[in-house]
JSON list of C-alpha atoms in Angstrom, two decimals:
[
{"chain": "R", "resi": 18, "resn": "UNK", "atom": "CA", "xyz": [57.32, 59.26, 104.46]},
{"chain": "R", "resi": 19, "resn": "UNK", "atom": "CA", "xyz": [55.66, 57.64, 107.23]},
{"chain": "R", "resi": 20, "resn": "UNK", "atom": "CA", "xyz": [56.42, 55.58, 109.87]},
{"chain": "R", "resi": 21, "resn": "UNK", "atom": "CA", "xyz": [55.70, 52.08, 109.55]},
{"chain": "R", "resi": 22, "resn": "UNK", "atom": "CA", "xyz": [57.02, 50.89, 112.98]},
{"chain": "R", "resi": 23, "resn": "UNK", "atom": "CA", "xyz": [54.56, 51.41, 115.98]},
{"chain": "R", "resi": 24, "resn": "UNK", "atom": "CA", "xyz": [56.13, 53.53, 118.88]},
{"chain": "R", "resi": 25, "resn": "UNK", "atom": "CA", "xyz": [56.82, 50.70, 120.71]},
{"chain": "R", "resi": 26, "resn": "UNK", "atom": "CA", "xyz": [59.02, 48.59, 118.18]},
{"chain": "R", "resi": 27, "resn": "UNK", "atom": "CA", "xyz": [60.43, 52.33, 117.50]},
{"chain": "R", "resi": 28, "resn": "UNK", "atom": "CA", "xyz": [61.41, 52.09, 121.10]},
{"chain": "R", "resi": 29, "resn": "UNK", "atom": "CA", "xyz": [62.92, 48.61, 120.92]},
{"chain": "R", "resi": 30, "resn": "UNK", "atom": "CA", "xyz": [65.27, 49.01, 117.91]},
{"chain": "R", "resi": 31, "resn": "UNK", "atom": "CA", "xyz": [66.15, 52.86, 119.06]},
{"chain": "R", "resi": 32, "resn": "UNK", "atom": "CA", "xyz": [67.49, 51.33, 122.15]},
{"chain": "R", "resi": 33, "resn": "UNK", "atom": "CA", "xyz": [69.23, 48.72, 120.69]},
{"chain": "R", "resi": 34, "resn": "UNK", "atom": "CA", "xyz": [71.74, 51.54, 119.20]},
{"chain": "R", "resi": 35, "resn": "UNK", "atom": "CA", "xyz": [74.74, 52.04, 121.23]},
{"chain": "R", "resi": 36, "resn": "UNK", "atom": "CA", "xyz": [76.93, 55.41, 121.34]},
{"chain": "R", "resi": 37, "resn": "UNK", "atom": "CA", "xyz": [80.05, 54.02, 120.93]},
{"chain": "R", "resi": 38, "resn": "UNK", "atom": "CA", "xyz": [80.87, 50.96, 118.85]},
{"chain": "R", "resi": 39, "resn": "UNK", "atom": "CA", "xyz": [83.50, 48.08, 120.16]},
{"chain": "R", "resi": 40, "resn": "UNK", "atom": "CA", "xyz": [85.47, 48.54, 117.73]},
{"chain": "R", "resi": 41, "resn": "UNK", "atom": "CA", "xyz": [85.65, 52.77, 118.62]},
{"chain": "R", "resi": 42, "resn": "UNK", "atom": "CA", "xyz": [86.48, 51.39, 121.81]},
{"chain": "R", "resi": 43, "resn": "UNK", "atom": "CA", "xyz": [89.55, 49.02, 121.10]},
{"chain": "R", "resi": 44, "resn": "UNK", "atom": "CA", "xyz": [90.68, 51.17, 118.90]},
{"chain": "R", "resi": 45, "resn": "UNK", "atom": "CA", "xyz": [90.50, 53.94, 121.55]},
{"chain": "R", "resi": 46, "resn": "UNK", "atom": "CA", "xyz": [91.99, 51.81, 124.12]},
{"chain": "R", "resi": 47, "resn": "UNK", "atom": "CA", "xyz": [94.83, 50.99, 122.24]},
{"chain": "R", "resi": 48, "resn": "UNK", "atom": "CA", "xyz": [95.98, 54.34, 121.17]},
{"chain": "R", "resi": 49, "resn": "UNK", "atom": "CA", "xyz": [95.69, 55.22, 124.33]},
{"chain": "R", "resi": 50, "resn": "UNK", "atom": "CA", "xyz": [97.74, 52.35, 125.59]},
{"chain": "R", "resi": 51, "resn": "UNK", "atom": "CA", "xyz": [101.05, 53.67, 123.20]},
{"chain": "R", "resi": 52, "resn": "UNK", "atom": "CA", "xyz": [100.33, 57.19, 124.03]},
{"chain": "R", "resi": 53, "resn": "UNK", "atom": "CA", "xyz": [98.89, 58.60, 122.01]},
{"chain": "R", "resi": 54, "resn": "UNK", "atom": "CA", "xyz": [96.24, 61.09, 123.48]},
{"chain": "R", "resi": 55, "resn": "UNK", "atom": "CA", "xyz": [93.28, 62.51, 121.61]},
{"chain": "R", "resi": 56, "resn": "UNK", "atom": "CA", "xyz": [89.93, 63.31, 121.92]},
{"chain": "R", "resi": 57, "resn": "UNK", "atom": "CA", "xyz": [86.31, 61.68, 121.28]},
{"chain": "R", "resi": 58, "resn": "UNK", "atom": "CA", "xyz": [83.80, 63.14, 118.90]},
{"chain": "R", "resi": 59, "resn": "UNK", "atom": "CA", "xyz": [85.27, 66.85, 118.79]},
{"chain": "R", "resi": 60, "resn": "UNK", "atom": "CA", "xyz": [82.24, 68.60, 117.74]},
{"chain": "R", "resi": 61, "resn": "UNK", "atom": "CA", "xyz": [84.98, 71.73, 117.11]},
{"chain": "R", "resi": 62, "resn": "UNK", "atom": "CA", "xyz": [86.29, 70.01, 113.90]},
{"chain": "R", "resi": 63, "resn": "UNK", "atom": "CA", "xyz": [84.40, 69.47, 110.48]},
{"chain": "R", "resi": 64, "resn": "UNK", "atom": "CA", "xyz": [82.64, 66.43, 110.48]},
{"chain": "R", "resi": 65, "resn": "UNK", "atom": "CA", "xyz": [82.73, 65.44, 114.23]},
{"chain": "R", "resi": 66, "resn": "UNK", "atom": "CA", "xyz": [84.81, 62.50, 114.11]},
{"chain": "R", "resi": 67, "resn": "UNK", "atom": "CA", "xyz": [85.01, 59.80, 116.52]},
{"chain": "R", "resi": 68, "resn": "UNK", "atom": "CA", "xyz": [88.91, 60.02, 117.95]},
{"chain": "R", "resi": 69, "resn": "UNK", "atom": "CA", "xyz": [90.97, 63.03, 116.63]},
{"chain": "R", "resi": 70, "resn": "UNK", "atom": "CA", "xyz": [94.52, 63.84, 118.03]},
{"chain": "R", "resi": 71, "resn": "UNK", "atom": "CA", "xyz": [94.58, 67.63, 117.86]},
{"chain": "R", "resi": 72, "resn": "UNK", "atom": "CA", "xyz": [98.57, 68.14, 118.41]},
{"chain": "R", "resi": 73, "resn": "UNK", "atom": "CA", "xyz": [98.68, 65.92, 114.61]},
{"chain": "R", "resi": 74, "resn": "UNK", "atom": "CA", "xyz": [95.88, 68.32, 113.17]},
{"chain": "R", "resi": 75, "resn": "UNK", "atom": "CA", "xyz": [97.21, 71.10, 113.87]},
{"chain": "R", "resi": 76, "resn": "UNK", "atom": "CA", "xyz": [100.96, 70.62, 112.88]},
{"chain": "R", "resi": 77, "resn": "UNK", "atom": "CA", "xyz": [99.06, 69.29, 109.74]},
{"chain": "R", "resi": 78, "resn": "UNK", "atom": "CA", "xyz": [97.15, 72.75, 109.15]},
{"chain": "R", "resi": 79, "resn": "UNK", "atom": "CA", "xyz": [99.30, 75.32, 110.44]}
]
């Protein structure tokens, strides 16, 4: 299928896309905050996920 936005408007609504959504980062910020301590977007684990606590996954697996 083709493209029916010029390069430019392409441009406009590609930057408008942020990495990290606010609510990632209150979430984030508040686990962090009781202690817990993870890791963002693990690219080791299926499915990349945003926050993953590995000492949880792996009791949960092994």
């Amino acid at each position: 299928m083709a493209d029916i936005m010029t390069p430019e408007q392409r441009r406009k609504t590609m930057s408008k896309i942020r990495a990290v959504s606010k609510l990632e980062t209150i979430v984030s910020n508040e686990l962090w905050r009781k202690g817990y301590r993870f890791r963002r977007n693990t690219r080791g684990m299926v499915g990349t996920p945003d926050i993953s606590i590995k000492k949880l996954f792996i009791d949960f697996w092994f």
